Amino acid sequence: MSFTFSKDERLCSRRLIDRLYSEGHRLMAFPYSVQWMKVDGPCQVMIVAPKRKFRHAVDRNRVRRLTRECYRLRKDTFYAFLQEHGISIVFSMVYIHNEILTCEQLGQKMDRLLSVLEKDILQQQ
Protein backbone atom coordinates (compact mmCIF):
# COMPACT_ATOMS: atom_id res chain seq x y z
CA MET A 1 0.00 0.00 0.00
CA SER A 2 1.27 3.45 -0.84
CA PHE A 3 1.75 6.07 1.85
CA THR A 4 -0.30 8.75 0.12
CA PHE A 5 -3.33 10.70 1.24
CA SER A 6 -5.27 11.32 -1.94
CA LYS A 7 -8.35 13.41 -2.66
CA ASP A 8 -10.72 10.41 -2.70
CA GLU A 9 -9.64 9.57 0.88
CA ARG A 10 -10.78 13.00 2.15
CA LEU A 11 -14.31 13.51 3.37
CA CYS A 12 -15.70 16.50 1.46
CA SER A 13 -19.38 15.73 0.81
CA ARG A 14 -21.61 18.09 2.80
CA ARG A 15 -24.47 15.53 2.79
CA LEU A 16 -22.21 12.78 4.10
CA ILE A 17 -20.74 15.06 6.78
CA ASP A 18 -24.23 16.05 7.98
CA ARG A 19 -25.24 12.39 8.07
CA LEU A 20 -22.04 11.50 9.94
CA TYR A 21 -22.74 13.99 12.72
CA SER A 22 -26.42 13.10 13.00
CA GLU A 23 -26.21 9.27 12.77
CA GLY A 24 -22.59 8.41 13.57
CA HIS A 25 -20.94 6.89 16.63
CA ARG A 26 -18.70 8.99 18.84
CA LEU A 27 -15.60 8.11 20.83
CA MET A 28 -12.81 9.93 22.59
CA ALA A 29 -9.12 9.13 22.26
CA PHE A 30 -7.28 12.13 23.65
CA PRO A 31 -6.27 14.49 21.99
CA TYR A 32 -8.93 13.61 19.40
CA SER A 33 -12.68 13.26 19.40
CA VAL A 34 -13.76 10.85 16.68
CA GLN A 35 -17.14 10.57 14.97
CA TRP A 36 -17.51 7.55 12.65
CA MET A 37 -20.13 5.79 10.58
CA LYS A 38 -20.26 2.73 8.30
CA VAL A 39 -20.91 3.50 4.62
CA ASP A 40 -20.88 1.90 1.22
CA GLY A 41 -17.97 3.27 -0.77
CA PRO A 42 -14.40 4.29 -0.03
CA CYS A 43 -13.03 4.93 3.45
CA GLN A 44 -12.80 8.69 3.98
CA VAL A 45 -11.52 10.91 6.77
CA MET A 46 -11.98 14.55 7.77
CA ILE A 47 -9.50 16.33 10.05
CA VAL A 48 -10.71 19.31 12.09
CA ALA A 49 -8.82 21.86 14.17
CA PRO A 50 -11.43 24.17 15.73
CA LYS A 51 -11.07 27.92 15.63
CA ARG A 52 -12.28 28.07 19.22
CA LYS A 53 -9.13 26.25 20.39
CA PHE A 54 -6.65 27.78 17.91
CA ARG A 55 -7.34 31.41 17.04
CA HIS A 56 -4.51 31.73 14.53
CA ALA A 57 -4.85 30.02 11.16
CA VAL A 58 -1.18 29.07 11.20
CA ASP A 59 -1.79 26.97 14.34
CA ARG A 60 -4.88 25.28 12.89
CA ASN A 61 -2.97 24.49 9.69
CA ARG A 62 -0.08 23.04 11.68
CA VAL A 63 -2.37 20.77 13.71
CA ARG A 64 -4.12 19.53 10.57
CA ARG A 65 -0.82 19.00 8.75
CA LEU A 66 0.69 17.01 11.63
CA THR A 67 -2.47 14.94 12.02
CA ARG A 68 -2.62 14.17 8.30
CA GLU A 69 1.02 13.09 8.34
CA CYS A 70 0.54 10.79 11.35
CA TYR A 71 -2.58 9.26 9.82
CA ARG A 72 -0.94 8.83 6.41
CA LEU A 73 1.94 6.84 7.91
CA ARG A 74 -0.35 4.53 9.92
CA LYS A 75 -3.36 4.05 7.67
CA ASP A 76 -2.08 0.89 5.93
CA THR A 77 -2.66 -1.31 8.99
CA PHE A 78 -6.03 0.35 9.59
CA TYR A 79 -7.10 -0.24 5.98
CA ALA A 80 -5.95 -3.87 6.26
CA PHE A 81 -8.21 -4.26 9.31
CA LEU A 82 -11.17 -2.74 7.42
CA GLN A 83 -10.61 -4.98 4.39
CA GLU A 84 -10.27 -8.04 6.59
CA HIS A 85 -13.71 -7.38 8.08
CA GLY A 86 -15.28 -6.11 4.85
CA ILE A 87 -16.11 -2.71 6.33
CA SER A 88 -15.93 0.79 4.92
CA ILE A 89 -16.29 3.85 7.14
CA VAL A 90 -16.15 7.62 7.09
CA PHE A 91 -14.87 9.43 10.15
CA SER A 92 -13.81 12.80 11.43
CA MET A 93 -11.00 13.54 13.87
CA VAL A 94 -11.43 16.73 15.88
CA TYR A 95 -8.32 17.91 17.72
CA ILE A 96 -9.51 18.88 21.22
CA HIS A 97 -6.24 19.56 23.07
CA ASN A 98 -5.27 23.19 23.77
CA GLU A 99 -1.61 22.74 22.89
CA ILE A 100 0.09 21.48 19.74
CA LEU A 101 1.90 18.22 20.44
CA THR A 102 5.07 17.13 18.68
CA CYS A 103 4.99 14.78 15.71
CA GLU A 104 6.31 11.87 17.81
CA GLN A 105 3.68 12.42 20.49
CA LEU A 106 0.92 12.68 17.90
CA GLY A 107 2.18 9.48 16.27
CA GLN A 108 1.75 7.59 19.54
CA LYS A 109 -1.69 9.12 20.05
CA MET A 110 -2.68 8.19 16.48
CA ASP A 111 -1.69 4.56 17.09
CA ARG A 112 -3.89 4.52 20.17
CA LEU A 113 -6.75 6.25 18.37
CA LEU A 114 -6.78 3.75 15.50
CA SER A 115 -6.71 0.78 17.89
CA VAL A 116 -9.60 2.24 19.94
CA LEU A 117 -11.49 2.90 16.70
CA GLU A 118 -10.96 -0.70 15.58
CA LYS A 119 -12.31 -2.01 18.90
CA ASP A 120 -15.34 0.29 18.69
CA ILE A 121 -16.07 -0.82 15.12
CA LEU A 122 -16.00 -4.46 16.17
CA GLN A 123 -18.34 -3.75 19.12
CA GLN A 124 -20.86 -2.05 16.84
CA GLN A 125 -20.99 -4.97 14.40
mmCIF file of C-alpha atoms in Angstrom, residues 6-93:
data_model
loop_
_atom_site.group_PDB
_atom_site.id
_atom_site.type_symbol
_atom_site.label_atom_id
_atom_site.label_comp_id
_atom_site.label_asym_id
_atom_site.label_seq_id
_atom_site.Cartn_x
_atom_site.Cartn_y
_atom_site.Cartn_z
ATOM 1 C CA SER A 6 -5.270 11.317 -1.944
ATOM 2 C CA LYS A 7 -8.354 13.412 -2.662
ATOM 3 C CA ASP A 8 -10.723 10.414 -2.698
ATOM 4 C CA GLU A 9 -9.642 9.574 0.882
ATOM 5 C CA ARG A 10 -10.780 12.996 2.148
ATOM 6 C CA LEU A 11 -14.306 13.507 3.372
ATOM 7 C CA CYS A 12 -15.697 16.504 1.457
ATOM 8 C CA SER A 13 -19.376 15.728 0.814
ATOM 9 C CA ARG A 14 -21.615 18.086 2.798
ATOM 10 C CA ARG A 15 -24.469 15.533 2.793
ATOM 11 C CA LEU A 16 -22.210 12.782 4.096
ATOM 12 C CA ILE A 17 -20.742 15.061 6.782
ATOM 13 C CA ASP A 18 -24.227 16.047 7.983
ATOM 14 C CA ARG A 19 -25.241 12.391 8.070
ATOM 15 C CA LEU A 20 -22.039 11.497 9.941
ATOM 16 C CA TYR A 21 -22.739 13.985 12.724
ATOM 17 C CA SER A 22 -26.421 13.097 13.002
ATOM 18 C CA GLU A 23 -26.212 9.273 12.771
ATOM 19 C CA GLY A 24 -22.592 8.408 13.571
ATOM 20 C CA HIS A 25 -20.941 6.886 16.629
ATOM 21 C CA ARG A 26 -18.702 8.986 18.841
ATOM 22 C CA LEU A 27 -15.605 8.107 20.831
ATOM 23 C CA MET A 28 -12.806 9.929 22.594
ATOM 24 C CA ALA A 29 -9.120 9.130 22.261
ATOM 25 C CA PHE A 30 -7.280 12.126 23.649
ATOM 26 C CA PRO A 31 -6.273 14.494 21.990
ATOM 27 C CA TYR A 32 -8.934 13.611 19.403
ATOM 28 C CA SER A 33 -12.680 13.262 19.403
ATOM 29 C CA VAL A 34 -13.764 10.845 16.677
ATOM 30 C CA GLN A 35 -17.142 10.575 14.968
ATOM 31 C CA TRP A 36 -17.507 7.554 12.649
ATOM 32 C CA MET A 37 -20.128 5.785 10.579
ATOM 33 C CA LYS A 38 -20.259 2.729 8.304
ATOM 34 C CA VAL A 39 -20.906 3.496 4.625
ATOM 35 C CA ASP A 40 -20.877 1.903 1.217
ATOM 36 C CA GLY A 41 -17.972 3.272 -0.775
ATOM 37 C CA PRO A 42 -14.402 4.286 -0.026
ATOM 38 C CA CYS A 43 -13.030 4.935 3.454
ATOM 39 C CA GLN A 44 -12.798 8.692 3.981
ATOM 40 C CA VAL A 45 -11.525 10.909 6.767
ATOM 41 C CA MET A 46 -11.976 14.554 7.772
ATOM 42 C CA ILE A 47 -9.496 16.325 10.051
ATOM 43 C CA VAL A 48 -10.709 19.307 12.088
ATOM 44 C CA ALA A 49 -8.820 21.861 14.171
ATOM 45 C CA PRO A 50 -11.432 24.172 15.728
ATOM 46 C CA LYS A 51 -11.069 27.921 15.630
ATOM 47 C CA ARG A 52 -12.282 28.065 19.222
ATOM 48 C CA LYS A 53 -9.129 26.252 20.387
ATOM 49 C CA PHE A 54 -6.655 27.779 17.912
ATOM 50 C CA ARG A 55 -7.337 31.414 17.040
ATOM 51 C CA HIS A 56 -4.507 31.730 14.532
ATOM 52 C CA ALA A 57 -4.848 30.024 11.163
ATOM 53 C CA VAL A 58 -1.183 29.068 11.199
ATOM 54 C CA ASP A 59 -1.791 26.972 14.338
ATOM 55 C CA ARG A 60 -4.882 25.284 12.886
ATOM 56 C CA ASN A 61 -2.975 24.493 9.692
ATOM 57 C CA ARG A 62 -0.077 23.044 11.683
ATOM 58 C CA VAL A 63 -2.374 20.773 13.712
ATOM 59 C CA ARG A 64 -4.120 19.534 10.567
ATOM 60 C CA ARG A 65 -0.825 19.000 8.747
ATOM 61 C CA LEU A 66 0.686 17.013 11.627
ATOM 62 C CA THR A 67 -2.471 14.944 12.024
ATOM 63 C CA ARG A 68 -2.620 14.167 8.300
ATOM 64 C CA GLU A 69 1.017 13.091 8.337
ATOM 65 C CA CYS A 70 0.541 10.794 11.350
ATOM 66 C CA TYR A 71 -2.585 9.264 9.822
ATOM 67 C CA ARG A 72 -0.939 8.834 6.407
ATOM 68 C CA LEU A 73 1.942 6.841 7.914
ATOM 69 C CA ARG A 74 -0.351 4.532 9.916
ATOM 70 C CA LYS A 75 -3.357 4.046 7.666
ATOM 71 C CA ASP A 76 -2.077 0.895 5.926
ATOM 72 C CA THR A 77 -2.655 -1.310 8.991
ATOM 73 C CA PHE A 78 -6.029 0.346 9.594
ATOM 74 C CA TYR A 79 -7.098 -0.242 5.976
ATOM 75 C CA ALA A 80 -5.955 -3.868 6.256
ATOM 76 C CA PHE A 81 -8.210 -4.258 9.309
ATOM 77 C CA LEU A 82 -11.165 -2.740 7.420
ATOM 78 C CA GLN A 83 -10.609 -4.978 4.386
ATOM 79 C CA GLU A 84 -10.267 -8.045 6.587
ATOM 80 C CA HIS A 85 -13.708 -7.383 8.083
ATOM 81 C CA GLY A 86 -15.284 -6.109 4.854
ATOM 82 C CA ILE A 87 -16.115 -2.705 6.330
ATOM 83 C CA SER A 88 -15.929 0.790 4.922
ATOM 84 C CA ILE A 89 -16.287 3.855 7.136
ATOM 85 C CA VAL A 90 -16.147 7.620 7.091
ATOM 86 C CA PHE A 91 -14.867 9.428 10.147
ATOM 87 C CA SER A 92 -13.814 12.801 11.431
ATOM 88 C CA MET A 93 -10.997 13.536 13.873
#
